[in-house]
PDB file of C-alpha atoms in Angstrom:
ATOM      1  CA  UNK A 647       1.384 -13.497  16.019  1.00  0.00           C
ATOM      2  CA  UNK A 648       2.968 -15.057  19.043  1.00  0.00           C
ATOM      3  CA  UNK A 649       3.247 -12.834  22.382  1.00  0.00           C
ATOM      4  CA  UNK A 650       6.253 -13.605  24.456  1.00  0.00           C
ATOM      5  CA  UNK A 651       6.257 -11.124  27.233  1.00  0.00           C
ATOM      6  CA  UNK A 652       4.345  -8.216  28.900  1.00  0.00           C
ATOM      7  CA  UNK A 653       5.338  -5.812  31.535  1.00  0.00           C
ATOM      8  CA  UNK A 654       3.165  -3.039  33.233  1.00  0.00           C
ATOM      9  CA  UNK A 655       2.656  -0.832  35.790  1.00  0.00           C
ATOM     10  CA  UNK A 656      -0.105   1.464  37.106  1.00  0.00           C
ATOM     11  CA  UNK A 657      -2.668  -0.183  34.851  1.00  0.00           C
ATOM     12  CA  UNK A 658      -6.240  -0.446  37.007  1.00  0.00           C
ATOM     13  CA  UNK A 659      -5.229  -1.726  40.535  1.00  0.00           C
ATOM     14  CA  UNK A 660      -1.788  -2.543  39.739  1.00  0.00           C
ATOM     15  CA  UNK A 661       0.588  -0.156  41.212  1.00  0.00           C
ATOM     16  CA  UNK A 662       4.037   1.223  40.420  1.00  0.00           C
ATOM     17  CA  UNK A 663       6.272  -1.923  40.734  1.00  0.00           C
ATOM     18  CA  UNK A 664       6.799  -3.647  37.168  1.00  0.00           C
ATOM     19  CA  UNK A 665       4.715  -6.691  36.552  1.00  0.00           C
ATOM     20  CA  UNK A 666       6.004  -9.148  34.447  1.00  0.00           C
ATOM     21  CA  UNK A 667       4.544 -12.180  32.765  1.00  0.00           C
ATOM     22  CA  UNK A 668       6.599 -14.568  30.290  1.00  0.00           C
ATOM     23  CA  UNK A 669       4.703 -17.007  27.596  1.00  0.00           C
ATOM     24  CA  UNK A 670       7.498 -18.791  26.812  1.00  0.00           C
ATOM     25  CA  UNK A 671       5.979 -22.072  25.053  1.00  0.00           C
ATOM     26  CA  UNK A 672       5.263 -21.748  20.883  1.00  0.00           C
ATOM     27  CA  UNK A 673       1.334 -22.393  20.049  1.00  0.00           C
ATOM     28  CA  UNK A 674       0.344 -22.886  24.060  1.00  0.00           C
ATOM     29  CA  UNK A 675      -2.575 -22.019  25.481  1.00  0.00           C
ATOM     30  CA  UNK A 676      -2.815 -20.320  28.852  1.00  0.00           C
ATOM     31  CA  UNK A 677      -5.241 -20.689  31.613  1.00  0.00           C
ATOM     32  CA  UNK A 678      -5.704 -17.575  33.785  1.00  0.00           C
ATOM     33  CA  UNK A 679      -7.472 -19.231  37.167  1.00  0.00           C
ATOM     34  CA  UNK A 680      -8.766 -16.712  40.248  1.00  0.00           C
ATOM     35  CA  UNK A 681     -11.398 -15.511  42.057  1.00  0.00           C
ATOM     36  CA  UNK A 682     -13.505 -12.215  41.365  1.00  0.00           C
ATOM     37  CA  UNK A 683     -10.823  -9.076  41.704  1.00  0.00           C
ATOM     38  CA  UNK A 684      -7.639 -10.793  41.559  1.00  0.00           C
ATOM     39  CA  UNK A 685      -6.324  -9.017  37.791  1.00  0.00           C
ATOM     40  CA  UNK A 686      -7.040 -11.623  35.677  1.00  0.00           C
ATOM     41  CA  UNK A 687      -8.843  -9.155  33.112  1.00  0.00           C
ATOM     42  CA  UNK A 688      -6.373  -6.609  33.767  1.00  0.00           C
ATOM     43  CA  UNK A 689      -3.852  -8.896  32.057  1.00  0.00           C
ATOM     44  CA  UNK A 690      -6.031  -9.038  28.965  1.00  0.00           C
ATOM     45  CA  UNK A 691      -6.686  -5.349  29.099  1.00  0.00           C
ATOM     46  CA  UNK A 692      -2.857  -4.811  29.332  1.00  0.00           C
ATOM     47  CA  UNK A 693      -2.141  -7.095  26.001  1.00  0.00           C
ATOM     48  CA  UNK A 694      -4.915  -5.167  24.179  1.00  0.00           C
ATOM     49  CA  UNK A 695      -4.382  -1.790  25.038  1.00  0.00           C
ATOM     50  CA  UNK A 696      -0.182  -2.322  24.464  1.00  0.00           C
ATOM     51  CA  UNK A 697      -1.098  -3.820  21.359  1.00  0.00           C
ATOM     52  CA  UNK A 698      -4.119  -1.967  19.911  1.00  0.00           C
ATOM     53  CA  UNK A 699      -4.800   1.161  22.089  1.00  0.00           C
ATOM     54  CA  UNK A 700      -8.051  -0.285  23.067  1.00  0.00           C
ATOM     55  CA  UNK A 701      -9.568  -1.582  26.221  1.00  0.00           C
ATOM     56  CA  UNK A 702     -13.379  -2.538  25.461  1.00  0.00           C
ATOM     57  CA  UNK A 703     -16.064  -0.627  27.938  1.00  0.00           C
ATOM     58  CA  UNK A 704     -13.335   1.460  29.465  1.00  0.00           C
ATOM     59  CA  UNK A 705     -11.773   4.870  28.987  1.00  0.00           C
ATOM     60  CA  UNK A 706      -8.131   5.476  29.146  1.00  0.00           C
ATOM     61  CA  UNK A 707      -8.751   7.418  31.927  1.00  0.00           C
ATOM     62  CA  UNK A 708     -10.833   4.495  33.463  1.00  0.00           C
ATOM     63  CA  UNK A 709      -7.625   2.025  33.611  1.00  0.00           C
ATOM     64  CA  UNK A 710      -5.047   4.376  34.635  1.00  0.00           C
ATOM     65  CA  UNK A 711      -4.206   3.836  38.339  1.00  0.00           C
ATOM     66  CA  UNK A 712      -6.094   6.491  40.167  1.00  0.00           C
ATOM     67  CA  UNK A 713      -3.283   6.667  43.264  1.00  0.00           C
ATOM     68  CA  UNK A 714      -0.114   6.718  41.352  1.00  0.00           C
ATOM     69  CA  UNK A 715      -0.913   7.800  37.647  1.00  0.00           C
ATOM     70  CA  UNK A 716       1.661   7.409  34.671  1.00  0.00           C
ATOM     71  CA  UNK A 717       0.276   3.893  32.909  1.00  0.00           C
ATOM     72  CA  UNK A 718       2.970   2.232  31.579  1.00  0.00           C
ATOM     73  CA  UNK A 719       3.169  -1.291  29.446  1.00  0.00           C
ATOM     74  CA  UNK A 720       5.419  -2.875  27.111  1.00  0.00           C
ATOM     75  CA  UNK A 721       4.674  -5.917  24.709  1.00  0.00           C
ATOM     76  CA  UNK A 722       7.293  -7.933  22.801  1.00  0.00           C
ATOM     77  CA  UNK A 723       5.392  -9.797  19.947  1.00  0.00           C
ATOM     78  CA  UNK A 724       6.512 -11.994  17.040  1.00  0.00           C
ATOM     79  CA  UNK A 725       4.425 -11.306  14.022  1.00  0.00           C
ATOM     80  CA  UNK A 726       4.897 -11.715  10.000  1.00  0.00           C
ATOM     81  CA  UNK A 727       8.371 -13.688  10.835  1.00  0.00           C
ATOM     82  CA  UNK A 728       9.540 -10.118  12.685  1.00  0.00           C
ATOM     83  CA  UNK A 729      10.768  -9.213  16.829  1.00  0.00           C
ATOM     84  CA  UNK A 730       8.664  -6.459  17.765  1.00  0.00           C
ATOM     85  CA  UNK A 731       8.339  -4.131  21.180  1.00  0.00           C
ATOM     86  CA  UNK A 732       6.062  -2.313  21.556  1.00  0.00           C
ATOM     87  CA  UNK A 733       5.793   0.704  24.646  1.00  0.00           C
ATOM     88  CA  UNK A 734       3.026   2.612  25.623  1.00  0.00           C
ATOM     89  CA  UNK A 735       1.897   5.508  28.046  1.00  0.00           C
ATOM     90  CA  UNK A 736      -0.799   7.595  28.443  1.00  0.00           C
ATOM     91  CA  UNK A 737       1.403  10.639  26.990  1.00  0.00           C
ATOM     92  CA  UNK A 738       0.335  11.769  23.508  1.00  0.00           C
ATOM     93  CA  UNK A 739       4.164  11.275  22.679  1.00  0.00           C
ATOM     94  CA  UNK A 740       4.022   8.062  24.702  1.00  0.00           C
ATOM     95  CA  UNK A 741       4.213   5.068  21.817  1.00  0.00           C
ATOM     96  CA  UNK A 742       7.682   3.909  21.272  1.00  0.00           C
ATOM     97  CA  UNK A 743       7.999   0.800  18.522  1.00  0.00           C
ATOM     98  CA  UNK A 744      11.198  -1.267  17.496  1.00  0.00           C
ATOM     99  CA  UNK A 745      10.462  -3.833  14.860  1.00  0.00           C
ATOM    100  CA  UNK A 746      13.825  -6.074  14.674  1.00  0.00           C
ATOM    101  CA  UNK A 747      15.698  -3.756  16.492  1.00  0.00           C
ATOM    102  CA  UNK A 748      15.045  -0.760  14.811  1.00  0.00           C
ATOM    103  CA  UNK A 749      13.008   2.783  15.935  1.00  0.00           C
ATOM    104  CA  UNK A 750       9.774   3.129  14.229  1.00  0.00           C
ATOM    105  CA  UNK A 751       9.274   6.710  13.725  1.00  0.00           C
ATOM    106  CA  UNK A 752       6.381   7.857  16.001  1.00  0.00           C
ATOM    107  CA  UNK A 753       6.198  11.008  14.817  1.00  0.00           C
ATOM    108  CA  UNK A 754       3.153  10.056  13.031  1.00  0.00           C
ATOM    109  CA  UNK A 755       1.318   8.040  15.734  1.00  0.00           C
ATOM    110  CA  UNK A 756      -1.762   7.122  13.925  1.00  0.00           C
ATOM    111  CA  UNK A 757       0.602   5.947  11.087  1.00  0.00           C
ATOM    112  CA  UNK A 758       2.576   3.650  13.020  1.00  0.00           C
ATOM    113  CA  UNK A 759      -0.707   2.213  15.040  1.00  0.00           C
ATOM    114  CA  UNK A 760      -1.674   1.675  11.165  1.00  0.00           C
ATOM    115  CA  UNK A 761       1.272  -0.134  10.069  1.00  0.00           C
ATOM    116  CA  UNK A 762       1.468  -2.653  13.263  1.00  0.00           C
ATOM    117  CA  UNK A 763      -2.162  -3.847  12.857  1.00  0.00           C
ATOM    118  CA  UNK A 764      -1.900  -3.569   8.799  1.00  0.00           C
ATOM    119  CA  UNK A 765       1.323  -5.117   7.919  1.00  0.00           C
ATOM    120  CA  UNK A 766       2.621  -6.730  10.929  1.00  0.00           C
ATOM    121  CA  UNK A 767      -0.062  -8.172  13.083  1.00  0.00           C
ATOM    122  CA  UNK A 768      -2.363  -8.739   9.847  1.00  0.00           C
ATOM    123  CA  UNK A 769      -5.374  -9.668  12.418  1.00  0.00           C
ATOM    124  CA  UNK A 770      -7.893  -7.140  13.350  1.00  0.00           C
ATOM    125  CA  UNK A 771      -8.732  -6.530  16.722  1.00  0.00           C
ATOM    126  CA  UNK A 772     -11.959  -7.983  16.570  1.00  0.00           C
ATOM    127  CA  UNK A 773     -10.974 -11.412  15.803  1.00  0.00           C
ATOM    128  CA  UNK A 774      -7.926 -10.847  18.010  1.00  0.00           C
ATOM    129  CA  UNK A 775     -10.146 -10.319  20.971  1.00  0.00           C
ATOM    130  CA  UNK A 776     -11.841 -13.502  20.491  1.00  0.00           C
ATOM    131  CA  UNK A 777      -8.630 -15.360  20.154  1.00  0.00           C
ATOM    132  CA  UNK A 778      -6.698 -13.725  23.361  1.00  0.00           C
ATOM    133  CA  UNK A 779      -9.630 -13.965  26.119  1.00  0.00           C
ATOM    134  CA  UNK A 780     -12.773 -16.264  25.756  1.00  0.00           C
ATOM    135  CA  UNK A 781     -14.558 -15.580  29.109  1.00  0.00           C
ATOM    136  CA  UNK A 782     -18.048 -16.823  29.329  1.00  0.00           C
ATOM    137  CA  UNK A 783     -19.760 -13.534  28.187  1.00  0.00           C
ATOM    138  CA  UNK A 784     -17.284 -13.453  25.193  1.00  0.00           C
ATOM    139  CA  UNK A 785     -18.225 -17.149  24.441  1.00  0.00           C
ATOM    140  CA  UNK A 786     -21.793 -15.994  24.156  1.00  0.00           C
ATOM    141  CA  UNK A 787     -20.695 -13.264  21.520  1.00  0.00           C
ATOM    142  CA  UNK A 788     -18.711 -15.658  19.588  1.00  0.00           C
ATOM    143  CA  UNK A 789     -21.712 -18.241  19.430  1.00  0.00           C
ATOM    144  CA  UNK A 790     -23.573 -14.963  17.985  1.00  0.00           C
ATOM    145  CA  UNK A 791     -20.856 -13.784  15.356  1.00  0.00           C
ATOM    146  CA  UNK A 792     -20.696 -14.366  11.474  1.00  0.00           C
ATOM    147  CA  UNK A 793     -19.528 -17.977  10.127  1.00  0.00           C
ATOM    148  CA  UNK A 794     -16.331 -16.008   8.727  1.00  0.00           C
ATOM    149  CA  UNK A 795     -15.501 -14.540  12.082  1.00  0.00           C
ATOM    150  CA  UNK A 796     -15.734 -17.563  13.880  1.00  0.00           C
ATOM    151  CA  UNK A 797     -13.863 -19.232  11.325  1.00  0.00           C
ATOM    152  CA  UNK A 798     -11.026 -16.489  11.398  1.00  0.00           C
ATOM    153  CA  UNK A 799     -10.834 -17.016  15.020  1.00  0.00           C
ATOM    154  CA  UNK A 800     -10.567 -20.948  15.134  1.00  0.00           C
ATOM    155  CA  UNK A 801      -8.112 -20.549  12.137  1.00  0.00           C
ATOM    156  CA  UNK A 802      -5.917 -18.496  14.008  1.00  0.00           C
ATOM    157  CA  UNK A 803      -6.481 -19.890  17.081  1.00  0.00           C
ATOM    158  CA  UNK A 804      -5.250 -23.334  15.617  1.00  0.00           C
ATOM    159  CA  UNK A 805      -2.782 -22.225  13.068  1.00  0.00           C
ATOM    160  CA  UNK A 806      -5.123 -23.375  10.133  1.00  0.00           C
ATOM    161  CA  UNK A 807      -4.563 -19.796   8.292  1.00  0.00           C
ATOM    162  CA  UNK A 808      -1.879 -21.741   6.158  1.00  0.00           C
ATOM    163  CA  UNK A 809      -3.543 -24.913   5.733  1.00  0.00           C
ATOM    164  CA  UNK A 810      -6.511 -22.565   4.219  1.00  0.00           C
ATOM    165  CA  UNK A 811      -4.434 -20.361   2.138  1.00  0.00           C
ATOM    166  CA  UNK A 812      -2.948 -23.724   0.566  1.00  0.00           C
ATOM    167  CA  UNK A 813      -6.448 -24.855   0.197  1.00  0.00           C
ATOM    168  CA  UNK A 814      -7.728 -21.933  -1.852  1.00  0.00           C
ATOM    169  CA  UNK A 815      -4.696 -21.993  -3.968  1.00  0.00           C
ATOM    170  CA  UNK A 816      -5.029 -25.989  -4.451  1.00  0.00           C
ATOM    171  CA  UNK A 817      -8.766 -25.511  -5.637  1.00  0.00           C
ATOM    172  CA  UNK A 818      -7.399 -22.514  -8.023  1.00  0.00           C
ATOM    173  CA  UNK A 819      -5.058 -24.675  -9.620  1.00  0.00           C
ATOM    174  CA  UNK A 820      -7.188 -27.768  -9.967  1.00  0.00           C
ATOM    175  CA  UNK A 821     -10.107 -25.363 -11.592  1.00  0.00           C
ATOM    176  CA  UNK A 822      -7.080 -24.304 -14.439  1.00  0.00           C
ATOM    177  CA  UNK A 823      -6.249 -27.727 -14.695  1.00  0.00           C
ATOM    178  CA  UNK A 824      -9.726 -29.244 -15.103  1.00  0.00           C
ATOM    179  CA  UNK A 825      -9.895 -25.779 -18.001  1.00  0.00           C
ATOM    180  CA  UNK A 826      -7.140 -26.723 -19.544  1.00  0.00           C
ATOM    181  CA  UNK A 827      -8.289 -30.586 -20.020  1.00  0.00           C
ATOM    182  CA  UNK A 828     -11.772 -29.523 -21.381  1.00  0.00           C
ATOM    183  CA  UNK A 829      -9.947 -27.667 -23.837  1.00  0.00           C
ATOM    184  CA  UNK A 830      -7.681 -30.528 -24.668  1.00  0.00           C
ATOM    185  CA  UNK A 831     -10.568 -32.473 -24.994  1.00  0.00           C
ATOM    186  CA  UNK A 832     -12.364 -30.427 -27.105  1.00  0.00           C
ATOM    187  CA  UNK A 833      -9.178 -29.871 -29.485  1.00  0.00           C
ATOM    188  CA  UNK A 834      -8.849 -33.743 -29.481  1.00  0.00           C
ATOM    189  CA  UNK A 835     -12.795 -34.034 -30.536  1.00  0.00           C
ATOM    190  CA  UNK A 836     -12.057 -31.161 -33.190  1.00  0.00           C
ATOM    191  CA  UNK A 837      -9.393 -33.437 -34.938  1.00  0.00           C
ATOM    192  CA  UNK A 838     -10.696 -36.727 -34.961  1.00  0.00           C
ATOM    193  CA  UNK A 839     -13.578 -35.050 -36.784  1.00  0.00           C
TER     194      UNK A 839
END
């Protein structure tokens, strides 16, 4: 999954003016630096909310700007070889999704979210969160994760997933060849006798 652009307004302390960040480079790591209270965490929360409707440790009423209300965010993503745009508000009908320019039916909001997560993102929130932001506190939780979860995060972060799939396939093929070889040797021994 590659996030190419995010926009938002009225999210946490950000006001009614639309904020935009573009991530133009493929496979790049971005480092946000700033003093406490400058909105670094809010940017991660915008992305997390836009994609998964989750902001850890906060309710939906906690993330909306208390003065302006009307939270809005939009994210542009490339995932599973498709271009996806997700636009969200806090309204019950505030989910608008397009995949390759085609609108996705939002009548069943939960179904659209499941479709995004299971068929397009192909990454669970727990892994995504640790790829998106790895703060000092998150790094501590990363260290206590299971080996499988750590491996998933590292594989996604460095694009090793395809290599691991190839390795699994190669091992499977190697086992099949060894089995076939063993059968042929057994047949040859039988013929020799």
